[in-house]
XYZ file of C-alpha atoms in Angstrom:
410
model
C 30.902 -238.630 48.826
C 30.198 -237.115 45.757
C 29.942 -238.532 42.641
C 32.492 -237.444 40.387
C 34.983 -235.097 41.553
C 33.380 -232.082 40.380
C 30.105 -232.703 42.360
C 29.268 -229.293 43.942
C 25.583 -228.648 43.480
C 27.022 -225.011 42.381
C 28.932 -227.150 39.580
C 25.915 -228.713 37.930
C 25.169 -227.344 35.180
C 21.848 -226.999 32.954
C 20.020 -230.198 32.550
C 16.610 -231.136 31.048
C 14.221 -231.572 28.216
C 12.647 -229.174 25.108
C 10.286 -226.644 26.658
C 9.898 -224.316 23.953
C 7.280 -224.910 21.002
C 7.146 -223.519 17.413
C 4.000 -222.369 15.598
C 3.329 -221.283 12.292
C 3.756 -217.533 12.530
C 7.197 -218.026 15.124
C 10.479 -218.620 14.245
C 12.971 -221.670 15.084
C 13.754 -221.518 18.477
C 18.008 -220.552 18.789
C 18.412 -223.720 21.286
C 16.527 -227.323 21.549
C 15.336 -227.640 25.207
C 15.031 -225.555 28.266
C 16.540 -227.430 31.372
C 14.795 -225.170 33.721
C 11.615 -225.280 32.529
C 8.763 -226.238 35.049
C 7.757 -229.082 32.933
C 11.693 -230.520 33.691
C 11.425 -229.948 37.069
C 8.006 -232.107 37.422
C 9.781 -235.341 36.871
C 13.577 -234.829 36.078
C 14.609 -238.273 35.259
C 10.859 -238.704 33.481
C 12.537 -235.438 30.806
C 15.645 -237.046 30.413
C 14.411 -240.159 29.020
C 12.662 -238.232 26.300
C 15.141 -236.129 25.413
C 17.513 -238.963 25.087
C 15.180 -240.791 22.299
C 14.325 -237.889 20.204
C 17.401 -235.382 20.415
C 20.484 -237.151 22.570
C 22.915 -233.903 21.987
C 20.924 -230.748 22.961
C 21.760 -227.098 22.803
C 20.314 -225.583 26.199
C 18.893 -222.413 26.781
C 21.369 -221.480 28.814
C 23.801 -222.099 26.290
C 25.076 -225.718 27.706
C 25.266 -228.737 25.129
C 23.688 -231.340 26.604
C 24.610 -234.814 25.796
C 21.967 -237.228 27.073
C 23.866 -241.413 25.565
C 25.939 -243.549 27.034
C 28.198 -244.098 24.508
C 28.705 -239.995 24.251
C 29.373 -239.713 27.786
C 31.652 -242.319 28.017
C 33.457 -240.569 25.089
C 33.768 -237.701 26.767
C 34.738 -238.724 30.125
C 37.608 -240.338 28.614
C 39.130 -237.316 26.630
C 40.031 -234.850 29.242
C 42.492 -233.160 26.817
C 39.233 -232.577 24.723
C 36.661 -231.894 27.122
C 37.749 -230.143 30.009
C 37.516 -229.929 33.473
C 39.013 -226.419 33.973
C 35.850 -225.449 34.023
C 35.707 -222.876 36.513
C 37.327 -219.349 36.973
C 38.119 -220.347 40.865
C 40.665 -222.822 42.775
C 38.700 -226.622 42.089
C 41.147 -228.824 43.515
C 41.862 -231.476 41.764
C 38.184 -231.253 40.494
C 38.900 -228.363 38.339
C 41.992 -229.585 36.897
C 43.411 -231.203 34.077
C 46.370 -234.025 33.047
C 49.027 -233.717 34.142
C 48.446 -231.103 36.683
C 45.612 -233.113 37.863
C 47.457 -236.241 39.272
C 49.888 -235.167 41.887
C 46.465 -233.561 43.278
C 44.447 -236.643 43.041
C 47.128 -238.953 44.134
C 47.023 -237.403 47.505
C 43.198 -237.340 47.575
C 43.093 -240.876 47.054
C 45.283 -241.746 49.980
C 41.976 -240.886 52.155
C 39.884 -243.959 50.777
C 42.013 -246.692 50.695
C 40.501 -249.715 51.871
C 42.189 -249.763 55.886
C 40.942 -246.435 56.067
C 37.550 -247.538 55.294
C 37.831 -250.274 57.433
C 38.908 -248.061 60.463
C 36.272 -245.783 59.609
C 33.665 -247.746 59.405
C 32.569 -248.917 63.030
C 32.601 -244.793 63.804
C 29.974 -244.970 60.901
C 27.630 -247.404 61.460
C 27.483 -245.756 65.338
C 25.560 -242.876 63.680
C 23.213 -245.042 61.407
C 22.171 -247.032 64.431
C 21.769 -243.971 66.658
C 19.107 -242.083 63.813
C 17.537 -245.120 63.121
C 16.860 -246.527 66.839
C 15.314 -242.696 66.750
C 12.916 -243.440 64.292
C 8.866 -243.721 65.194
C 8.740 -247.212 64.467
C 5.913 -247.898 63.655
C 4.902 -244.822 62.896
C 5.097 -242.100 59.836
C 8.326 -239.716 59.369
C 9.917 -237.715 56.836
C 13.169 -239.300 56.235
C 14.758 -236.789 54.867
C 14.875 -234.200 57.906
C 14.920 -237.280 60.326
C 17.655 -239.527 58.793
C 18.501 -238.558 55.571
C 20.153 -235.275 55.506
C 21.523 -235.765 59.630
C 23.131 -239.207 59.095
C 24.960 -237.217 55.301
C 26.012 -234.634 57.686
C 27.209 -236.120 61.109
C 29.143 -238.771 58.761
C 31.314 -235.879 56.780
C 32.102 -234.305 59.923
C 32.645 -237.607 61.929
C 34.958 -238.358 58.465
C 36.836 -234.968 58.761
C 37.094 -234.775 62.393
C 35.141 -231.865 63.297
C 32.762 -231.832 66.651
C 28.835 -231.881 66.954
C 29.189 -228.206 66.758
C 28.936 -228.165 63.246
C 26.085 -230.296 62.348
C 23.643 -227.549 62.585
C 25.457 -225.065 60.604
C 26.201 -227.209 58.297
C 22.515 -228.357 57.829
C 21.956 -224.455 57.523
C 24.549 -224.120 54.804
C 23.308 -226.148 52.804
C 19.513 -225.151 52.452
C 20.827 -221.567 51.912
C 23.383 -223.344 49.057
C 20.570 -224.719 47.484
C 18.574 -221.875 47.446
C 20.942 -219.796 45.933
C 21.887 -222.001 43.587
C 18.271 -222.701 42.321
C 17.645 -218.802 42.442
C 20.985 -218.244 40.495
C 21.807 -216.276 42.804
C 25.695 -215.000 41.565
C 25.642 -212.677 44.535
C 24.148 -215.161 47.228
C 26.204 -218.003 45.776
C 29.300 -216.129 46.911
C 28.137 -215.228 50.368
C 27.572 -219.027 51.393
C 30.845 -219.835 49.348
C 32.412 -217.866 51.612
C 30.997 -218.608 54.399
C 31.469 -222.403 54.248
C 35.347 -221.780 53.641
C 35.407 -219.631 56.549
C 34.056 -222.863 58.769
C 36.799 -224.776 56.794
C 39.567 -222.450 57.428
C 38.454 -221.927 61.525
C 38.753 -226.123 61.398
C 42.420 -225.581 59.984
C 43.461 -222.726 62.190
C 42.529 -224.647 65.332
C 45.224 -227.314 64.787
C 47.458 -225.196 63.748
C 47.188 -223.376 67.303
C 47.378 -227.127 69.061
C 50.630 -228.152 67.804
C 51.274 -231.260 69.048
C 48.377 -231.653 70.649
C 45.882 -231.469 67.410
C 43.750 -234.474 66.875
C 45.055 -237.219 64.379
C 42.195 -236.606 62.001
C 41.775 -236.337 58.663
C 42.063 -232.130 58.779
C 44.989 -232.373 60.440
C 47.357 -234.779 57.926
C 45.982 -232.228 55.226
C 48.324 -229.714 56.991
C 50.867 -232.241 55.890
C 50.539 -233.052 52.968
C 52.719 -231.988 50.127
C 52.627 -231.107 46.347
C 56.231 -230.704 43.535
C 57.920 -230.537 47.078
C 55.844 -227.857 49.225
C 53.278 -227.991 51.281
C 49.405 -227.339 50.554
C 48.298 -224.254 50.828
C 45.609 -223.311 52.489
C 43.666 -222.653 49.551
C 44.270 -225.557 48.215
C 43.360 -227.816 51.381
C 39.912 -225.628 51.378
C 39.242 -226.264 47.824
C 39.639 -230.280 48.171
C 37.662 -230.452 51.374
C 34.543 -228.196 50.420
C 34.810 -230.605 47.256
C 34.585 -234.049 49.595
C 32.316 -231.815 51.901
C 29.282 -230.297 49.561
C 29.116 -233.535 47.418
C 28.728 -235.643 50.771
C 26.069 -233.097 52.341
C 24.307 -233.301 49.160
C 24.472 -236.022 47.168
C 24.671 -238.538 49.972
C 21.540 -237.511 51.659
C 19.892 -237.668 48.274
C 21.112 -241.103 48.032
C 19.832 -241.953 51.074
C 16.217 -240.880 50.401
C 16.344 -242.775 46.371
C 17.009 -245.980 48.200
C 14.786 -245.882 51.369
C 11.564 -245.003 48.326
C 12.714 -247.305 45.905
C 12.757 -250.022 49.397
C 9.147 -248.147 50.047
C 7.880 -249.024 46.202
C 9.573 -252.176 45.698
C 8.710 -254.705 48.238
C 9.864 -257.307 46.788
C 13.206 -256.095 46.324
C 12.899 -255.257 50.465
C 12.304 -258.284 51.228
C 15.181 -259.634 49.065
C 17.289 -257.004 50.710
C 16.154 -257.883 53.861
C 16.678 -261.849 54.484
C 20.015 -261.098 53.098
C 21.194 -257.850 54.786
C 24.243 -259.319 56.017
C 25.630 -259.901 52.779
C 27.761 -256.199 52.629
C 28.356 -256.985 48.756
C 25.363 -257.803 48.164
C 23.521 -254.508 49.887
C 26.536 -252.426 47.662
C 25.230 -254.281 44.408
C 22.163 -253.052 45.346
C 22.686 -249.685 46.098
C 24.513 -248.955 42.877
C 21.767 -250.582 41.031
C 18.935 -248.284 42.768
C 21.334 -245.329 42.312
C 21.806 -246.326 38.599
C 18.121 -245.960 38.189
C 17.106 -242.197 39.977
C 20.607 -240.486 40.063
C 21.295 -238.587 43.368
C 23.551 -236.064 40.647
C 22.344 -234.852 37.985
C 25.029 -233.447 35.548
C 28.883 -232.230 35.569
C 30.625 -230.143 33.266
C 33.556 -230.006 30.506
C 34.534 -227.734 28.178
C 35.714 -228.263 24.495
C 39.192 -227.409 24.197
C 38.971 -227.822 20.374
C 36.646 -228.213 17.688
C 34.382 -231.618 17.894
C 31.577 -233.241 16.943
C 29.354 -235.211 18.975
C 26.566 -237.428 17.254
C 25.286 -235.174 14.635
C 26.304 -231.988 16.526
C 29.547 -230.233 15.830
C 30.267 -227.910 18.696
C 32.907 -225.132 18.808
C 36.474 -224.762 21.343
C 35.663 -223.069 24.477
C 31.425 -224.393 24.935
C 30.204 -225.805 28.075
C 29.889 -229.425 28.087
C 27.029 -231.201 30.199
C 27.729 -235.152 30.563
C 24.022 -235.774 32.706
C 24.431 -239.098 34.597
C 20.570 -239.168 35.305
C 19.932 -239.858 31.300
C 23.659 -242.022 30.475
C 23.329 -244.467 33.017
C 19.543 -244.971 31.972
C 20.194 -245.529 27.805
C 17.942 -248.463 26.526
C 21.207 -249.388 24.341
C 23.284 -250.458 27.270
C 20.415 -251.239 30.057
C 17.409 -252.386 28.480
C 14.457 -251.366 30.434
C 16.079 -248.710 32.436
C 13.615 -249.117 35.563
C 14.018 -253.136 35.968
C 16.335 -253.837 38.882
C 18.933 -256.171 37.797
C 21.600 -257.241 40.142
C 23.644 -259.587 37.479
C 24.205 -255.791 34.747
C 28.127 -255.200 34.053
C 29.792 -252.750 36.617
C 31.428 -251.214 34.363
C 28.800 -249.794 32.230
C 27.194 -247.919 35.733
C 28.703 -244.352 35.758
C 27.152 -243.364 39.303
C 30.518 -242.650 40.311
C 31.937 -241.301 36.645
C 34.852 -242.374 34.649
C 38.256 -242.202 33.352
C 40.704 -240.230 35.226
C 37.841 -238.042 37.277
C 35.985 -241.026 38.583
C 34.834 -240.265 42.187
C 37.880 -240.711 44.771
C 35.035 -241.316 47.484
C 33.297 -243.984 45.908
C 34.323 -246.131 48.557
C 33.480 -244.038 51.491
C 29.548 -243.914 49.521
C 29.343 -247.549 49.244
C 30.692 -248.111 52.985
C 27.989 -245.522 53.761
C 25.227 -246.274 52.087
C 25.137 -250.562 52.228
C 25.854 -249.399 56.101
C 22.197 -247.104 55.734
C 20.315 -249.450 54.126
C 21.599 -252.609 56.675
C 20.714 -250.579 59.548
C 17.125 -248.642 57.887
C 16.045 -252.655 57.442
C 17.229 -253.975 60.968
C 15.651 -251.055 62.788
C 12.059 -252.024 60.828
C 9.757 -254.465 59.599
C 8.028 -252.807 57.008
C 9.276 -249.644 54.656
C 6.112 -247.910 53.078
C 5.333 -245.049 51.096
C 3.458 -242.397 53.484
C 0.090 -240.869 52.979
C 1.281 -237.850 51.819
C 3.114 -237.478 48.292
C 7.073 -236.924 48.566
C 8.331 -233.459 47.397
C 11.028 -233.878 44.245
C 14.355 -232.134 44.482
C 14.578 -229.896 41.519
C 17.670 -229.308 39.791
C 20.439 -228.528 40.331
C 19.431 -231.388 43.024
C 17.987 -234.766 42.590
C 15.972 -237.517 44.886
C 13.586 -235.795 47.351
C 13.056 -232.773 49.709
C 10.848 -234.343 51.958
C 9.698 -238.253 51.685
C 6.613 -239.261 53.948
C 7.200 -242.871 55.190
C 5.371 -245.323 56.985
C 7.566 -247.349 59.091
C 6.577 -250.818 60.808
């Protein structure tokens, strides 16, 4: 599932390092760094780590502060009457909203992850990971992104929400035109796909409505149900929280997917680790969050300043956009050391894969089922993970991990 609640890839928000230069006849640049800049989008978490040494609070180009510490983001994720969610001028439910409004919303969200629910789930789940990766060419080279990656994120969400096969592949559609419009900034073409995703959301919703009785007891169906101050959802609302749970598990799930399998690919030590002990579910979680903690699969989220604050040596008006970037917190030398050594025995608490405070992601136990499920079934289904001949393609941002990852499987 997504990350934090307000995971949309449409959500992200500007992200990166300083692009712009001054020389002796130009004036000071108005902002510190251009997120957007090609020499970001070369090596996104590479960016981050310099920005975070040599200016950890950055004013964007785009007009977003950027806060790049640990400490700051930590700060910030637990004053939401400071640094708002309400972030957007549409419906983001709960993801959008604020104490108190915000728990009666989230109370009923977390209802879908306790653990018996991921227990019942979680037989349906590994069936699909064992089905893509008995399909792999083992031995043989693949791009696990388009063969596992991005099917096994989308058969899972609609296996999760109860929808049939019929979906996969307009889903799979969806999102590359979601991506593209969102890396375009697209306003226009960001609306169309908007739209059209709620329409597939709302034909899901209409259909048990027409069965009565007879509608499947899936997860769609008890959203009919449920109820907020006394009244039912409405229909807007039930949209809103399931193209949340749906866009951060088509797209931050399959990017999880792909981090892991090349960190597995680059690290085969840690594979072979991983793989005498693959039966040990905790263990493969650990290790997932750990990976994860290393190359985000989401980059940033946003808040807004309700009030006048300052953060490190930057005071920042009410009403500017926020950026807490996950891919440069969870990496600060302060708390982790050497952010790239894969440590097992760190605190739990200090990894914000999954956020904070009273937005922390509801789904975080659907991911970890998910993705300790992936990598069990990725090692029993080979003998060997390698990097392919060909050089992976990086995500760029708003997205993170890889667009296509050439493996060698044996």
């Amino acid at each position: 599932m997504d990350m934090e609640e307000n995971a949309r890839p449409e959500a992200a928000t500007e992200t990166a390092t300083e692009s712009v230069t001054e020389t002796a006849h130009s004036p000071a640049p108005a902002f510190d760094w251009d997120p957007r800049s090609p020499e970001v989008q070369s090596d996104q978490i590479a960016a981050y780590d310099a920005m975070r040494a040599k200016c950890p609070v950055a004013l964007g180009a785009q007009g977003n502060w950027a806060v790049f510490g640990h400490a700051d983001t930590k700060r910030i994720l637990a004053d939401p009457g400071t640094f708002s969610n309400a972030v957007s001028a549409h419906l983001s439910v709960p993801n959008g909203m604020d104490p108190p409004q915000h728990g009666p919303f989230r109370a009923i969200v977390d209802r879908y992850y306790t653990p018996d629910r991921m227990a019942a789930f979680e037989p349906e789940c590994r069936a699909i990971a064992q089905r893509l990766a008995a399909a792999l060419p083992v031995p043989g080279d693949v791009d696990l992104m388009s063969a596992f990656a991005e099917p096994f994120a989308n058969e899972v969400q609609c296996a999760f929400m109860g929808w049939p096969a019929t979906l996969h592949e307009p889903l799979r559609a969806w999102t590359r035109k979601n991506h593209a419009a969102t890396l375009a900034m697209d306003r226009a073409a960001m609306s169309a796909v908007a739209l059209e995703f709620d329409s597939y959301i709302r034909e899901q919703l209409d259909l048990r409505r027409s069965a009565g009785d007879l509608a499947p007891g899936d997860t769609t169906t008890e959203l009919l149900g449920e109820r907020v101050d006394g009244r039912r959802l409405s229909d807007e609302e039930i949209v809103s929280i399931v193209r949340n749970w749906t866009v951060g598990e088509l797209g931050t799930i399959a990017a999880s997917v792909g981090i892991i399998a090349d960190f597995l690919a680059r690290n085969p030590d840690v594979q072979a680790t991983l793989r005498a002990q693959r039966h040990d579910g905790e263990l493969l979680a650990r290790a997932s969050d750990e990976i994860l903690r290393i190359h985000a699969p989401l980059i940033a989220n946003r808040r807004r300043t309700t009030a006048p604050v300052t953060i490190g040596d930057r005071a920042i008006a009410a009403g500017e956009r926020v950026i807490v970037l996950w891919a440069s917190a969870n990496r600060d030398e302060r708390v982790f050391g050497d952010p790239d050594e894969f440590r097992l025995d760190r605190n739990p608490a200090d990894n914000l894969l999954y956020g904070d405070g009273v937005h922390a992601c509801p789904g975080a136990p659907l991911a970890r089922l998910e993705l300790r499920i992936v990598m069990d079934e990725l090692l029993a289904a080979t003998a060997s993970i390698e990097r392919g001949d060909e050089a992976p393609q990086r995500a760029t941002y708003p997205g993170s991990g890889w667009t296509s990852l050439p493996l060698r499987l044996g």
